Amino acid sequence: MTAEDRRLDESAKRLQNWQRWGPYLSERQWGTVREDYSDGGDATWSYFPHDHARSRAYRWGEDGLLGICDREGRLCFSVALWNGRDPILKERLFGVTGPEGNHGEDVKECYYYLDSTPTHSYMRGLYKYPHAIYPYDELVDVSRSRERTEPEFELIDTGVFDQSRYFDVEVEYAKAGPDDILIRLNITNRGPQPAVLHVLPQLFFRNTWTWQCTDEGCTTRPTMKLVGDVVKTFHESLNEFWFACDCMGTPETWAWLFTDNETNASRHPDLPSESDYYKDAFHHYVVKGEVKTVNPDQRGTKCAAYGLDLVLPGVTKTIKMRLSGTHEPIIKEDCGGDIAKFSAAALGERFDSIFETRKREADAFYKTRIPDSVAECRRPVIRQAYAGLLWTKQFYHYVVRTWLDGDPNGPPANEARKQGRNSEWRHLFNRDVISMPDKWEYPWYAAWDLAFHMVPMAHLDYGFARDQMILFLREWYMHPNGQIPAYEWHLDDVNPPVHAWGVWQVYKASGPPHHRDKLFLARAFQKLLLNFTWWVNRKDPRGKNIFSGGFLGLDNIGVFDRSKPLPRGHLEQADGTAWMAFYCGTMLRMAIELADENEAYGDMASKFFEHYIAIAEAMNSMDGSGLWDETEGFYYDHLYVDGQSIPIRVRSLVGLLPLTTGVILEEHIIDKLPGFKRRMKWFLNSRPDLTQHMTYMEGEDPEETKVSRRLLAIPSEDRFRRLLSVMLDETEFLSPYGIRSMSAAHGAEPFVFDFGGQHHEVQYVPGESESGMFGGNSNWRGPIWFPMNYLIIQSLKRYHAFYGESFRVECPTGSGQSMTLMEVARELERRCISLFERDENDARPAHGEETRYRDDPAWKDLILFYEYFHADNGKGLGASHQTGWTALVASMIRSQADVPKHVGSERVR
């Protein structure tokens, strides 16, 4: 067992709280729904803009630059910088808002997650800070002026990094103990000339006192004060911590600054504030030279160790800090509780050795998680993917009842607000560390994203992955009607029902067969029954097992805005229906697994078996041919209006989703469930027509000539082959980088549809969205998306487990090259992984045409994991740090390194 595995074990057993501190500080709290106290609660971007963030206390969270906080967001640390030119102190990341960007909100900074362990015993991140004035206005003005058909205007495009005139600010964290955090800033001038940098490592309490609230987590005012040259902090639930810091520059240019994390009443006179020293005091002190804005008594709720220095070209300056709880050995034993001794010992000779030890332990941990057979060129990809996944954990606080009704000492809430956004979720109480899609662009959870995040997470920290999946099923999250909350913008939006699949994936990672966490599976299964029932009752308009569901996470993929009602009729969705079969299949596998020790689950297995078949039958044959188009060999959405079902012939992922619904039932497991087996046989004997349109097949053990496994799938074998032929066609779905979200054939042949007096057109767009639908900040009309590629790849492996080596298809279609389904799956993995690998020109496709990532030693090893990717050239698009579901590339790399020649069903069930 590695040192990091021991820490995980101690944390799981609650022997040591190794995960109390981590990168849980958000990178954007401004511009969130939580901070929107407008009358209707629907002015998110304008009510709390970036310009207010430096001077206005947040109600529900905090943000900072590559910072950390405790798991309840009470005490926070982050770095602030000033280059002597910027109009404001650089305390947080900047980006354009939804209305400002030509493709919605977008961060305009260069920062990177380089390393982290699951307990955050070691972490490393990097921020690139220009010498020149940061172009806030230019970024907004140019972004606003650009059309949707134009590329986004990025910070690199402004020229501020030309001639390498910037600082690399590397932040490292190492834990000597659960509450003993060492911090090291390594600041390098990459430019050709000396440059001055002002540095302010900041420690601050989240404001939990001004609002006079009574919710859990609301507290009396905590304290910070300078004792000698150490800051002593006290919080009623966190207790006492000491903070030490060495200086930047000379002692003459170095000072401790103190203020309060309170709203500046002169800038925001209508908001509550309880101090004469404000949140923006350091900005006024450093940038404007207003020395009276800081507290001369050197006490408050926010402090900074302020220094400046002239950094020569190529030179690295290091600043050391330490934040320690008074119960930790460094204080209690080494210093005998003497704060003067702590000042000398905190940053002493053992400081650097602790960092080196934690770095070695991180390497040792990843040696157990990254197979030796992973190619050397892929190791930086998988390591940074894991780093990003771990860095995007965030403390998330949102109590809907309090948010709707307002605080005793906060902005008043009118009746319109109480009946507005999220008003049907008054039970929701979020106060947890949660895996975020992207801590700047999406600093709020997204339920279906989370299920994908936990697939790679389970390989690193099973306990965290398990607890995340359970959390969203708890009664203070899940709606009483069974719906899982989507995200704060609209908690009642309908996301694809992938939570059960996520539970199953995490369960399989809990151990080898027969040694897995069945208690977790059973807990999740009970609550998932409520969610499944909600789907069946709410999203089957005709009661015939053909489902709607709305946009289902695929934003602009359809002809209509699927989140809004149609003027007449309703959509019968191929993806909604396939998702429900997918859900059924997962619940069937779970029930069979649990029935091994509890026969009561056998009845549930029968229920899901029959429900699966009912959905498959409806999708394939209702009203004649269901949602299948025999002429085109594809599944389509149908518009049901005035008693007619009209196919919407858009070739997209919607029609490929039925490929993911395959379920393998192992006969040796079914034999242990006689009640389920009898019911299944009776059902099958009464339905001899079953295989006409869907797949029900029995596979034989060649050595024993008896049934060894059964396959259920929505498409029949013939339809399955036809779908594969389309999917693997490079003129349609098969891109050099994976499966497109829409057929490239719609580039030359857009789909046109007139309905309700409106003209609709859908065209293949391989890059950024050219539509304003859903804010225009994502595009499902062409690009490569990792979650859907992952599901397709996993499905092909399941099919291979049933069919074996004899089932072969042409890949690519028309190439004359024959492959097994396993070979196709591995080829798709290879194409997805290639987005992050160096090509023949030494460039990573995900970085587009930016040559710094190819040629500059200070950039070329940095990797960004984007939200989605240009289907034709591989350029990363959308959120630039979506190492949530794009971290699935790590699972793909592991698979490529570890797939045996003959994959058994246990690996892919």
CSV table of C-alpha atoms in Angstrom, one decimal, residues 168-354:
chain,number,residue,atom,x,y,z
A,168,ASP,CA,4.9,31.9,-14.6
A,169,VAL,CA,3.3,31.7,-11.2
A,170,GLU,CA,3.4,28.1,-10.0
A,171,VAL,CA,1.5,27.2,-6.8
A,172,GLU,CA,2.4,24.0,-4.9
A,173,TYR,CA,0.7,22.5,-1.9
A,174,ALA,CA,2.0,19.7,0.4
A,175,LYS,CA,0.4,18.4,3.6
A,176,ALA,CA,2.6,17.5,6.5
A,177,GLY,CA,-0.6,16.5,8.3
A,178,PRO,CA,-4.4,16.7,7.8
A,179,ASP,CA,-4.4,20.3,9.1
A,180,ASP,CA,-0.8,21.2,8.3
A,181,ILE,CA,-0.6,22.7,4.8
A,182,LEU,CA,2.7,23.8,3.2
A,183,ILE,CA,2.4,26.3,0.3
A,184,ARG,CA,5.1,27.3,-2.1
A,185,LEU,CA,4.9,29.9,-4.9
A,186,ASN,CA,7.5,29.7,-7.6
A,187,ILE,CA,7.5,32.8,-9.7
A,188,THR,CA,9.5,32.9,-12.9
A,189,ASN,CA,10.0,35.8,-15.3
A,190,ARG,CA,9.8,34.3,-18.8
A,191,GLY,CA,10.5,37.7,-20.5
A,192,PRO,CA,13.6,39.2,-21.9
A,193,GLN,CA,13.7,42.1,-19.4
A,194,PRO,CA,13.5,42.6,-15.6
A,195,ALA,CA,9.9,43.1,-14.4
A,196,VAL,CA,8.4,44.1,-11.1
A,197,LEU,CA,5.7,41.9,-9.6
A,198,HIS,CA,3.6,42.6,-6.5
A,199,VAL,CA,2.5,39.4,-4.7
A,200,LEU,CA,-0.2,39.0,-2.1
A,201,PRO,CA,-0.8,35.5,-0.7
A,202,GLN,CA,-4.3,35.9,0.9
A,203,LEU,CA,-6.0,34.1,3.8
A,204,PHE,CA,-9.6,34.9,4.4
A,205,PHE,CA,-12.8,33.7,6.0
A,206,ARG,CA,-15.9,33.2,3.9
A,207,ASN,CA,-18.5,35.7,5.1
A,208,THR,CA,-21.0,33.6,7.1
A,209,TRP,CA,-21.9,36.3,9.7
A,210,THR,CA,-23.2,39.4,8.0
A,211,TRP,CA,-26.5,37.8,6.8
A,212,GLN,CA,-27.7,36.8,10.4
A,213,CYS,CA,-29.0,33.6,8.9
A,214,THR,CA,-29.8,30.5,10.9
A,215,ASP,CA,-28.9,27.8,8.4
A,216,GLU,CA,-26.2,25.2,9.2
A,217,GLY,CA,-22.9,26.9,8.4
A,218,CYS,CA,-23.9,30.4,9.5
A,219,THR,CA,-21.6,31.5,12.3
A,220,THR,CA,-20.5,34.4,14.5
A,221,ARG,CA,-17.7,36.5,13.1
A,222,PRO,CA,-14.3,34.7,13.2
A,223,THR,CA,-11.0,36.5,13.9
A,224,MET,CA,-7.6,37.0,12.4
A,225,LYS,CA,-4.8,38.9,14.1
A,226,LEU,CA,-1.1,39.3,13.8
A,227,VAL,CA,0.9,37.9,16.7
A,228,GLY,CA,4.6,38.7,16.2
A,229,ASP,CA,5.0,37.7,12.5
A,230,VAL,CA,2.4,35.0,12.5
A,231,VAL,CA,-1.3,35.3,11.8
A,232,LYS,CA,-3.5,33.6,14.4
A,233,THR,CA,-7.0,32.7,13.2
A,234,PHE,CA,-10.0,31.4,15.1
A,235,HIS,CA,-13.3,30.1,13.8
A,236,GLU,CA,-16.0,28.6,16.1
A,237,SER,CA,-16.2,25.3,14.2
A,238,LEU,CA,-12.7,25.2,12.6
A,239,ASN,CA,-10.9,26.2,15.8
A,240,GLU,CA,-7.4,27.8,15.8
A,241,PHE,CA,-4.9,27.9,12.9
A,242,TRP,CA,-1.6,29.8,12.5
A,243,PHE,CA,-0.3,31.1,9.2
A,244,ALA,CA,3.3,32.0,8.5
A,245,CYS,CA,4.8,33.4,5.4
A,246,ASP,CA,8.3,34.5,4.3
A,247,CYS,CA,8.7,37.7,2.3
A,248,MET,CA,8.8,38.6,-1.4
A,249,GLY,CA,11.6,41.1,-2.0
A,250,THR,CA,13.3,42.9,0.9
A,251,PRO,CA,11.8,43.4,4.4
A,252,GLU,CA,11.4,47.1,3.5
A,253,THR,CA,9.0,46.2,0.7
A,254,TRP,CA,7.1,43.6,2.7
A,255,ALA,CA,4.1,44.0,5.1
A,256,TRP,CA,1.2,42.2,6.6
A,257,LEU,CA,-2.2,43.8,5.5
A,258,PHE,CA,-5.5,43.2,7.2
A,259,THR,CA,-9.1,44.1,6.4
A,260,ASP,CA,-12.6,42.4,6.6
A,261,ASN,CA,-14.3,40.3,4.0
A,262,GLU,CA,-17.2,42.8,4.0
A,263,THR,CA,-19.0,44.7,1.2
A,264,ASN,CA,-17.6,48.2,0.4
A,265,ALA,CA,-20.6,50.3,1.6
A,266,SER,CA,-19.5,53.3,-0.6
A,267,ARG,CA,-19.7,51.2,-3.8
A,268,HIS,CA,-22.7,49.2,-2.8
A,269,PRO,CA,-24.8,51.3,-0.4
A,270,ASP,CA,-27.9,49.1,-0.5
A,271,LEU,CA,-26.1,46.0,0.7
A,272,PRO,CA,-25.3,45.1,4.3
A,273,SER,CA,-21.8,45.7,5.7
A,274,GLU,CA,-20.6,45.5,9.3
A,275,SER,CA,-17.1,47.0,9.2
A,276,ASP,CA,-15.2,50.1,8.2
A,277,TYR,CA,-12.6,48.0,6.4
A,278,TYR,CA,-13.7,46.3,3.2
A,279,LYS,CA,-13.1,43.4,0.9
A,280,ASP,CA,-11.3,45.6,-1.7
A,281,ALA,CA,-8.9,47.2,0.8
A,282,PHE,CA,-5.8,45.5,-0.7
A,283,HIS,CA,-6.8,46.7,-4.2
A,284,HIS,CA,-7.0,50.3,-2.9
A,285,TYR,CA,-3.7,49.9,-0.9
A,286,VAL,CA,-1.6,48.3,-3.7
A,287,VAL,CA,-3.1,49.7,-6.9
A,288,LYS,CA,-4.2,53.2,-5.7
A,289,GLY,CA,-1.8,53.7,-2.8
A,290,GLU,CA,-4.6,54.4,-0.3
A,291,VAL,CA,-2.9,53.2,2.8
A,292,LYS,CA,-5.8,54.0,5.2
A,293,THR,CA,-8.0,51.4,3.7
A,294,VAL,CA,-6.3,48.6,5.7
A,295,ASN,CA,-6.8,48.0,9.4
A,296,PRO,CA,-3.8,49.5,11.3
A,297,ASP,CA,-4.6,47.2,14.3
A,298,GLN,CA,-3.6,44.3,12.0
A,299,ARG,CA,-6.7,42.3,12.7
A,300,GLY,CA,-9.9,41.4,10.7
A,301,THR,CA,-11.3,38.5,8.6
A,302,LYS,CA,-8.9,38.8,5.6
A,303,CYS,CA,-5.2,39.2,5.5
A,304,ALA,CA,-2.3,39.2,3.0
A,305,ALA,CA,1.5,39.0,3.1
A,306,TYR,CA,2.3,41.8,0.7
A,307,GLY,CA,5.6,42.1,-1.0
A,308,LEU,CA,7.1,43.2,-4.4
A,309,ASP,CA,10.4,42.5,-6.2
A,310,LEU,CA,12.2,43.1,-9.4
A,311,VAL,CA,12.5,39.7,-11.1
A,312,LEU,CA,15.3,39.3,-13.6
A,313,PRO,CA,14.8,37.4,-16.9
A,314,GLY,CA,14.8,33.6,-16.4
A,315,VAL,CA,15.0,33.9,-12.6
A,316,THR,CA,12.7,32.1,-10.3
A,317,LYS,CA,11.7,33.6,-6.9
A,318,THR,CA,10.1,31.3,-4.3
A,319,ILE,CA,7.8,32.3,-1.4
A,320,LYS,CA,7.1,29.8,1.4
A,321,MET,CA,4.0,29.7,3.5
A,322,ARG,CA,2.4,27.3,6.1
A,323,LEU,CA,-1.1,27.1,7.5
A,324,SER,CA,-1.3,24.8,10.6
A,325,GLY,CA,-3.9,23.8,13.1
A,326,THR,CA,-2.8,24.2,16.7
A,327,HIS,CA,-3.4,20.5,17.3
A,328,GLU,CA,-0.8,19.5,14.6
A,329,PRO,CA,2.6,18.2,15.8
A,330,ILE,CA,4.5,21.2,14.3
A,331,ILE,CA,2.8,23.4,16.9
A,332,LYS,CA,1.8,21.1,19.7
A,333,GLU,CA,5.0,19.0,19.9
A,334,ASP,CA,7.8,20.7,18.0
A,335,CYS,CA,7.0,24.2,19.2
A,336,GLY,CA,5.2,23.5,22.5
A,337,GLY,CA,2.4,25.8,21.6
A,338,ASP,CA,4.8,28.8,21.4
A,339,ILE,CA,3.9,31.0,18.5
A,340,ALA,CA,7.4,32.6,18.4
A,341,LYS,CA,8.9,29.2,17.9
A,342,PHE,CA,6.4,28.3,15.2
A,343,SER,CA,7.6,31.4,13.3
A,344,ALA,CA,11.1,30.0,13.1
A,345,ALA,CA,10.2,26.3,12.6
A,346,ALA,CA,7.3,26.6,10.1
A,347,LEU,CA,9.4,27.4,7.1
A,348,GLY,CA,12.6,25.7,8.3
A,349,GLU,CA,14.9,23.1,6.9
A,350,ARG,CA,12.2,20.3,6.8
A,351,PHE,CA,9.9,22.5,4.6
A,352,ASP,CA,11.4,21.6,1.3
A,353,SER,CA,12.0,17.9,2.2
A,354,ILE,CA,8.3,17.5,3.0
